[in-house]
Every structure is written in C-alpha cells, then in structure tokens.
Tab-separated table of C-alpha atoms in Angstrom:
chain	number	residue	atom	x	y	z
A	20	UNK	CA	164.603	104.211	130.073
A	21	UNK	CA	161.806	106.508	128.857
A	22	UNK	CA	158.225	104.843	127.839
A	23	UNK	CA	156.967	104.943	124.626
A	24	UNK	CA	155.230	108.164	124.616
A	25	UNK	CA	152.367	109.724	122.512
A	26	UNK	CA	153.895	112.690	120.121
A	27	UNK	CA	151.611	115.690	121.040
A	28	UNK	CA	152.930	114.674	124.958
A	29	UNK	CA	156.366	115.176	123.339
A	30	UNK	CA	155.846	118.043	121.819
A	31	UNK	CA	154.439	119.250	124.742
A	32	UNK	CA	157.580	118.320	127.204
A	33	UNK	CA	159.737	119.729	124.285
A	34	UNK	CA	158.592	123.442	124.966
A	35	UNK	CA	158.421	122.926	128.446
A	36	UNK	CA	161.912	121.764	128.679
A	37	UNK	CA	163.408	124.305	126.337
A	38	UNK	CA	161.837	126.996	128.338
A	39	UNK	CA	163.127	125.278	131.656
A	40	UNK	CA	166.745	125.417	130.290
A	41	UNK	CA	166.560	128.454	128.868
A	42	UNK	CA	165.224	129.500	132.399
A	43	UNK	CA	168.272	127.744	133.911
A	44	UNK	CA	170.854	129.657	131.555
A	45	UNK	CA	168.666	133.068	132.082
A	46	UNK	CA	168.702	132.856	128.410
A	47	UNK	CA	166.480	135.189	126.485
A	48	UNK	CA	164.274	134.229	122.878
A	49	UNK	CA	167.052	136.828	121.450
A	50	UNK	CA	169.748	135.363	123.403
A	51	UNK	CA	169.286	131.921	121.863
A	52	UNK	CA	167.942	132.618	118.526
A	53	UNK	CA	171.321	134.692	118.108
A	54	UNK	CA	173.100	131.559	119.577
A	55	UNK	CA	172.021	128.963	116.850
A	56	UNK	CA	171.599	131.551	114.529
A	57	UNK	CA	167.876	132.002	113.579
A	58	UNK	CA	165.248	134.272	114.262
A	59	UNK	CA	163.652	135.533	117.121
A	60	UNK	CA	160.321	134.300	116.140
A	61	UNK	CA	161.384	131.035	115.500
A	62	UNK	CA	162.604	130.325	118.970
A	63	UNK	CA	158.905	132.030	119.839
A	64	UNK	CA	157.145	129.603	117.850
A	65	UNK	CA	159.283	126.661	119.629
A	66	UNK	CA	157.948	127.574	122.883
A	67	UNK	CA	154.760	128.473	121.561
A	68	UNK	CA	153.547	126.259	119.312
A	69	UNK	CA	151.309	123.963	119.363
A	70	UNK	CA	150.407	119.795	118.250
A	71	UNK	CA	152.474	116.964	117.548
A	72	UNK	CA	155.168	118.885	115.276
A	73	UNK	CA	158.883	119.225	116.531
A	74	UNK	CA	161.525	121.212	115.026
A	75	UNK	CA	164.169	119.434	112.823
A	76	UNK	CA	167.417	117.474	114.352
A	77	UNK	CA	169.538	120.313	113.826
A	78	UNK	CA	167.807	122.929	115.777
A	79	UNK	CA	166.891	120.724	118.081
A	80	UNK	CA	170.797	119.656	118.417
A	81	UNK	CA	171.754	123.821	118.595
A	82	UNK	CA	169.547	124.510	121.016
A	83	UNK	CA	170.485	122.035	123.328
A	84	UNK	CA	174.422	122.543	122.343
A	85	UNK	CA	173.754	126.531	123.458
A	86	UNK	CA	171.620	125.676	126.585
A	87	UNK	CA	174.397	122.867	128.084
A	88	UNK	CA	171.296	119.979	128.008
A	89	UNK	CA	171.380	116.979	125.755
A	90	UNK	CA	168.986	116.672	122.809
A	91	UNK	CA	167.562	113.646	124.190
A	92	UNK	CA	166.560	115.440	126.895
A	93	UNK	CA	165.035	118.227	125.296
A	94	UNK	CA	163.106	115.347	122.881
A	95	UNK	CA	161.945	113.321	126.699
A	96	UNK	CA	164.052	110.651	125.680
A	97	UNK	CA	166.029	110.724	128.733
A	98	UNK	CA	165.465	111.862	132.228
A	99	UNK	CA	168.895	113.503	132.732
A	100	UNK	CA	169.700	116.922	131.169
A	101	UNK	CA	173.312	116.791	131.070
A	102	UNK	CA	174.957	116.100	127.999
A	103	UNK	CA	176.935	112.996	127.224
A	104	UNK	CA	180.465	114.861	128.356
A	105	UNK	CA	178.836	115.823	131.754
A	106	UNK	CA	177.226	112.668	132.381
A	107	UNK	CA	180.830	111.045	131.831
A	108	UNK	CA	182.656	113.469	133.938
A	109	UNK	CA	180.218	113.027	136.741
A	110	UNK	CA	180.393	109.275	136.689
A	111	UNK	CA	184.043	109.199	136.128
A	112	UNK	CA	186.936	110.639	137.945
A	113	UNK	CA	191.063	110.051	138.004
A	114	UNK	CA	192.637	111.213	140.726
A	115	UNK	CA	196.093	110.776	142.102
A	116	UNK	CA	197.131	107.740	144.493
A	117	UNK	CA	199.888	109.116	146.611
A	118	UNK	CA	202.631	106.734	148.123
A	119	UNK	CA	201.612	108.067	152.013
A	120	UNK	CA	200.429	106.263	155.087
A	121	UNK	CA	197.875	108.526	155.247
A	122	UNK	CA	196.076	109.437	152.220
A	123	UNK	CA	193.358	112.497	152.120
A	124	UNK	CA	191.442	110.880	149.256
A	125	UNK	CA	190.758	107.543	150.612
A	126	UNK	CA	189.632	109.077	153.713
A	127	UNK	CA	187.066	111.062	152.444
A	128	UNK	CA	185.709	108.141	150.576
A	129	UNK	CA	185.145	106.338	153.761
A	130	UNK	CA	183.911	108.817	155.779
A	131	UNK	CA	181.211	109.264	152.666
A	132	UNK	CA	180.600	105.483	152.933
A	133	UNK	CA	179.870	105.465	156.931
A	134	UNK	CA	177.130	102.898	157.517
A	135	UNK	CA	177.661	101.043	154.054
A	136	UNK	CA	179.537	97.811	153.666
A	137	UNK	CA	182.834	98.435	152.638
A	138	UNK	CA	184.394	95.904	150.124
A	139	UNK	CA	188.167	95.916	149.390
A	140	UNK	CA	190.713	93.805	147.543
A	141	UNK	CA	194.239	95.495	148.688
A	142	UNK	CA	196.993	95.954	146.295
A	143	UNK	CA	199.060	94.050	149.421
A	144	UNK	CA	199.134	93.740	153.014
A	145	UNK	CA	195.378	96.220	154.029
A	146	UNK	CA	196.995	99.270	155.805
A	147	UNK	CA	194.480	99.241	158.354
A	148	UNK	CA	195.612	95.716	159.856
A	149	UNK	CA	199.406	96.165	160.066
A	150	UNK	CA	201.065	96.881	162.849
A	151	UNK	CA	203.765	100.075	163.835
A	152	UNK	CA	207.403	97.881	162.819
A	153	UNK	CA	205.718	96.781	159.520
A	154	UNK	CA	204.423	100.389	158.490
A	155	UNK	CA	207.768	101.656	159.407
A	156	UNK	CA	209.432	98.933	157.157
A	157	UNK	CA	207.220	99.831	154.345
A	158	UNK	CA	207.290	103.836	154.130
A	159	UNK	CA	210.397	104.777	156.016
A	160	UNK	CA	212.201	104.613	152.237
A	161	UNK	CA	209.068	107.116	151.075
A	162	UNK	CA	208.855	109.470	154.052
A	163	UNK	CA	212.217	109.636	156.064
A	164	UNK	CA	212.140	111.505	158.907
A	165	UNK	CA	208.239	112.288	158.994
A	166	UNK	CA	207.648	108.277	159.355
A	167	UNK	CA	206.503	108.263	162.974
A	168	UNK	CA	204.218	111.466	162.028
A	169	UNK	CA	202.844	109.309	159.487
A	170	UNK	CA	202.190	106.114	161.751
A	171	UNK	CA	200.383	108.451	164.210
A	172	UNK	CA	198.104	110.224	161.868
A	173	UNK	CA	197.567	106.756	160.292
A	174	UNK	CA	196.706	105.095	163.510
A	175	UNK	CA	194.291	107.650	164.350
A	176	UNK	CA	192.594	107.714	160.438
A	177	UNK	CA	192.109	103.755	160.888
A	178	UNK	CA	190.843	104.033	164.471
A	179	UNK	CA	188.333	105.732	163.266
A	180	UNK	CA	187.173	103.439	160.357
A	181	UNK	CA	187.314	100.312	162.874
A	182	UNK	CA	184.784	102.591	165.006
A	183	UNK	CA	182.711	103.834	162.160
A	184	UNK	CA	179.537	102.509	161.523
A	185	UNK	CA	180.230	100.734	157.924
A	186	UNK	CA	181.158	96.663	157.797
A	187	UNK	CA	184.530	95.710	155.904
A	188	UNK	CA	184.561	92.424	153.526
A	189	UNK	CA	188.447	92.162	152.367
A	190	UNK	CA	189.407	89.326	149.901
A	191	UNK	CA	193.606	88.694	149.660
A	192	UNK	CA	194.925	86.887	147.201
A	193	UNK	CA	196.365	83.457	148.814
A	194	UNK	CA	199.580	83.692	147.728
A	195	UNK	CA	200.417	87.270	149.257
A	196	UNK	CA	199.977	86.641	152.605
A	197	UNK	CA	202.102	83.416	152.073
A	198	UNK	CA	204.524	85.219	150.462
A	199	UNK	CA	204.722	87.865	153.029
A	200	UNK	CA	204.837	84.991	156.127
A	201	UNK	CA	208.207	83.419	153.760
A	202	UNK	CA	209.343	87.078	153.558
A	203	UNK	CA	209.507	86.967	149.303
A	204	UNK	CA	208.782	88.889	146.618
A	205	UNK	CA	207.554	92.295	147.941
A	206	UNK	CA	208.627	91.469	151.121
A	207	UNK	CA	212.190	90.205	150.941
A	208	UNK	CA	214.266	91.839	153.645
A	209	UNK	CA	211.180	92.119	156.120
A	210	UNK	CA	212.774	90.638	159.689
A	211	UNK	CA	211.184	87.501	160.694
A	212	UNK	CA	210.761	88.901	163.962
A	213	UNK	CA	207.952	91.579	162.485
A	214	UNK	CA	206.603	88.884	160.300
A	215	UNK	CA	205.959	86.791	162.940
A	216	UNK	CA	203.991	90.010	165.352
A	217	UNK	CA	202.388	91.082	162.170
A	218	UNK	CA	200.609	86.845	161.775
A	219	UNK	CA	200.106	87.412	165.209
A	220	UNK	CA	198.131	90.963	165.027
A	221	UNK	CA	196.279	89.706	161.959
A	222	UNK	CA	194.899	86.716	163.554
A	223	UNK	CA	193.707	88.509	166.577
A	224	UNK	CA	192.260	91.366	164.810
A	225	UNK	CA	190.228	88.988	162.486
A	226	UNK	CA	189.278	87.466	165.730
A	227	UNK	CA	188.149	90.282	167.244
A	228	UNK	CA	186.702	92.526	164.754
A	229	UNK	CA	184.825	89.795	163.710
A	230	UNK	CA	181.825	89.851	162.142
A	231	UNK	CA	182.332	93.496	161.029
A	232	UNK	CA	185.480	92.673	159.713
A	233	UNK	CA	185.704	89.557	157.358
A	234	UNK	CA	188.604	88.456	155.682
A	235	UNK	CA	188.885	86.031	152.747
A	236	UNK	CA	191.703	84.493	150.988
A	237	UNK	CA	190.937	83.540	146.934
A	238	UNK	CA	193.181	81.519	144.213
A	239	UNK	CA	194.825	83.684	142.074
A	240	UNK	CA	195.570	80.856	139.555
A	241	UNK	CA	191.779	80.593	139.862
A	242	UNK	CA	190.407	84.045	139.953
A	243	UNK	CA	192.254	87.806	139.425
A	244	UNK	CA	191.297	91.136	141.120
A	245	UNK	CA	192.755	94.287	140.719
A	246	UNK	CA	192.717	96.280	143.876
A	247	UNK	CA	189.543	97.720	144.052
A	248	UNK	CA	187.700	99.247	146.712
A	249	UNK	CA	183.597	99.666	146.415
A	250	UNK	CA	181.956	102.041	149.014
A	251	UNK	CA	178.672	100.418	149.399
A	252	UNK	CA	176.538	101.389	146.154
A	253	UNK	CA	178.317	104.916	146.228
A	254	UNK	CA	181.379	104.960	144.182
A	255	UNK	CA	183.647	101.822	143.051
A	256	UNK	CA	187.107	102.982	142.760
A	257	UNK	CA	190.103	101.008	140.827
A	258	UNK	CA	193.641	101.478	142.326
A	259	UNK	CA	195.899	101.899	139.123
A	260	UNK	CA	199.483	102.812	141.256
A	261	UNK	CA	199.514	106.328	140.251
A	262	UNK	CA	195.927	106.899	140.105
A	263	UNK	CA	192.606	106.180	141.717
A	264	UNK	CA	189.742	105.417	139.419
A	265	UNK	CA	186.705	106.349	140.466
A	266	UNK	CA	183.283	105.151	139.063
A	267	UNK	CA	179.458	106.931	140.671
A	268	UNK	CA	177.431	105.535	137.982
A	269	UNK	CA	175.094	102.683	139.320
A	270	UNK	CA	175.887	100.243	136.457
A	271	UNK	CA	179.430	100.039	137.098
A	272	UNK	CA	179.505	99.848	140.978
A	273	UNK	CA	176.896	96.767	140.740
A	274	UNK	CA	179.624	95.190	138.545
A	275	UNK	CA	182.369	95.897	141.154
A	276	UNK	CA	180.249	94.335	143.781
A	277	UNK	CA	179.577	91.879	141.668
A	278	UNK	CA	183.053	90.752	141.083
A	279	UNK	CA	183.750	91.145	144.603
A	280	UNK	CA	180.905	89.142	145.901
A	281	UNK	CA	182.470	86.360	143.660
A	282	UNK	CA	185.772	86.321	144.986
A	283	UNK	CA	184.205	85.751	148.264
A	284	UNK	CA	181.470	82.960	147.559
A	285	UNK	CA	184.695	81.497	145.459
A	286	UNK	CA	187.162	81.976	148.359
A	287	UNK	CA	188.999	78.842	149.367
A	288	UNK	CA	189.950	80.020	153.341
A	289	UNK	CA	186.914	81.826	154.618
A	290	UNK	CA	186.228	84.841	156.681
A	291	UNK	CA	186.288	81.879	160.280
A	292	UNK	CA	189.460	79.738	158.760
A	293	UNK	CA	191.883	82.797	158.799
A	294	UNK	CA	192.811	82.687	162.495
A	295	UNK	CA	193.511	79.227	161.607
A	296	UNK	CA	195.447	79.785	158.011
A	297	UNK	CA	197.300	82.171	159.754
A	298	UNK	CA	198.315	79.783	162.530
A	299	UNK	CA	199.356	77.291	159.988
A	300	UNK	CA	201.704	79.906	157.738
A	301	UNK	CA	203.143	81.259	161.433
A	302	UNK	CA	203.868	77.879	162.126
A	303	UNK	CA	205.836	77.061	159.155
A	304	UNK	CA	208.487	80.385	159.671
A	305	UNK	CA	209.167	79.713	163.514
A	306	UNK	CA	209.530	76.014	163.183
C-alpha cells in the first residue's frame, strides 16, 4: 500500500510517470494526444506543468488506457504499472493436467522450486513413491504400449526430485491409503500381491528419506484438501483433473501454505507413525 502522500509530490510523480510510460511505449506528445484525442499542447502541459493540480479522471484514465499502465499508477497510488488485466494474468494461469506418468509442467515447477520446501496433498497414491507393478497398473489403460517408456522417464524425473535440494511435506487423506491397502474404490482390481510391495516400498521410503521427506495422514471427515501442490512461496497450484491452477501472487500462496500447514499440525498419524500405520494396514491384508 502507498502512504499518504502530499499533492504537489503527486503531481510531481504524475509527470514523471507519464513521461516514463510514454518512454516505455516510444510514444510521442503527438502520438498520445492523437490517442485520447486532445491536443498536442495539452499532453505538453501534463508533463510540464507545474503545482499540486492533476488532470481530470478521464484523461488521466485515457492516458493510462493508451500507454498499457493503470491509472493508479500513473496517480502513485500503486507501485505496479500493469493494469488490473495484466496483474491478473500474471498471477493467474490454467494450464492443462495431462493423464501421463511423466508430465512436462509439473517438472518445470519443481525444478523452479529447487531448494524450497515442497508441500503437496496428492489427488491419490504421490507418483513419486510408487513402485514399477503399481505405475504399470495405473497407466497401462492410458498409454499402451509406451508404458515401460513412461516408467523409465518417470523414474528418472523423480530421481531427480529425491536428489534435489528442496524438502517434501505430503499430507494423504487417511482413508486413501486404507482404501488402497483393502484394494477399494479407486483401487479395486489392484493384485494383493502389488499392494502388499507397494506398503512395503512406502514404509521404507518414509524411513529412509526421512526428514526430507515427511508424510502425514489427516481425517477427511475432519478436514478436506483438494490436491494442491505449493512450491515454497513461488507459485501454489490447484489440481482441477483437466487443469492445473496456478496462483504467483503472494496473498494466495500464503493461504495455500496456510491450509497446508493445518492439515499437518491437525494430522492424526504423523510424519514418524507412518512406518508404523503402514505396518498395521499391511498387516490386516496378509493376515
């Protein structure tokens, strides 16, 4: 937010900044005045003029309409030049969620996230933790043939993020990885045999990789979650099935982290408990 500024200052910054953007544009005092659709000497006067007076809202508006800035700008009463659309466009982005092992999109988030903590709430079963039989169970209907392609370039892509330099929080709801151990909902059909190696790999890998990987389970009935994923205080992005969408502005990603900061001070098995939780749902499918 802008302070509370003295009116000759304003008047001052107005002229500077119209001159800036008109610099910006390479817009000439003809160029504009022919723009907005006055004369020459009246966009002279603007950036000549001097004390407290500024022109009225509606050159003030055409100016700024012709020059690509906002009006508040222009008037100091914002430190960003871009106009409301821009500012929007910048901060906001949709773009397409493919049904792939190995999607372009998501990598390039991550690799623009290296060194920041990573916070994820999966839409199922995190990619990056399952093992070859379950992939191939998953995304054989999807990608026929190229499958085992898939796997490989997949393997490789999460190699690298367990190497990279950022720390992973992921919060599961409870009831999906029970429902994957009892093989329902989603997961109907899934052979015991790969449920039981895939408990196995996830309670060694949560072993292992910890602390830089922590894993928490919440109550749905308790708390919700979309998937999300927030990329340290980069970029929060919302996984709609079709679409990713992405948020930059700083307001928004401290409300992500937020929310996901709750669901793991709320969590009912903790980041240390899951080797055990996992034990105790393995337990109950081989018995």
């Amino acid at each position: 937010m802008i302070d509370k500024i003295d009116k000759r200052v304003r008047a001052d910054l107005f002229r500077k900044r119209l001159g800036q953007a008109m610099d910006d544009h390479n817009m000439t005092q003809a160029g504009l005045a022919r723009a907005i659709g006055v004369d020459r000497s009246t966009i002279s006067q603007l950036l000549k003029g001097t004390g407290a007076r500024l022109p009225n809202a509606q050159v003030v508006g055409e100016c700024a309409a012709a020059l690509g800035v906002s009006a508040d700008w222009l008037l100091s009463l914002t430190d960003r030049p871009e106009n409301t659309a821009d500012i929007l466009a910048n901060a906001l982005s949709v773009t397409k969620a493919p049904r792939a092992l190995v999607d372009e999109q998501i990598f390039a988030w991550h690799q623009e996230a290296v060194g920041y903590k990573i916070r994820h709430v999966p839409a199922g079963m995190p990619d990056m933790l399952k093992i070859d039989e379950m992939l191939a169970w998953e995304y054989e209907p999807h990608l026929g043939r190229t499958t085992e392609q898939a796997i490989n370039a997949s393997r490789d892509r999460l190699s690298w993020m367990r190497q990279s330099q950022s720390d992973y929080e992921i919060a599961l709801p409870m009831h999906e990885l029970a429902a994957f151990a009892r093989g329902e909902g989603y997961y109907a059909g899934l052979p015991r045999a790969i449920r039981v190696q895939q408990l196995d790999h996830f309670a060694t890998l949560s072993g292992q990789l910890y602390p830089r990987l922590r894993l928490y389970l919440f109550d749905a009935r308790r708390l919700y979650s979309s998937p999300i994923t927030v990329f340290g205080p980069l970029l929060a992005v919302l996984y709609l099935g079709r679409n990713y969408l992405a948020f930059r502005d700083r307001e928004r990603v401290t409300s992500f982290t937020e929310h996901f900061d709750d669901l793991v001070r709320q969590a009912d098995v903790t980041a240390r408990q899951i080797p055990d939780h996992v034990e105790m749902l393995k337990a109950e499918i081989v018995a």
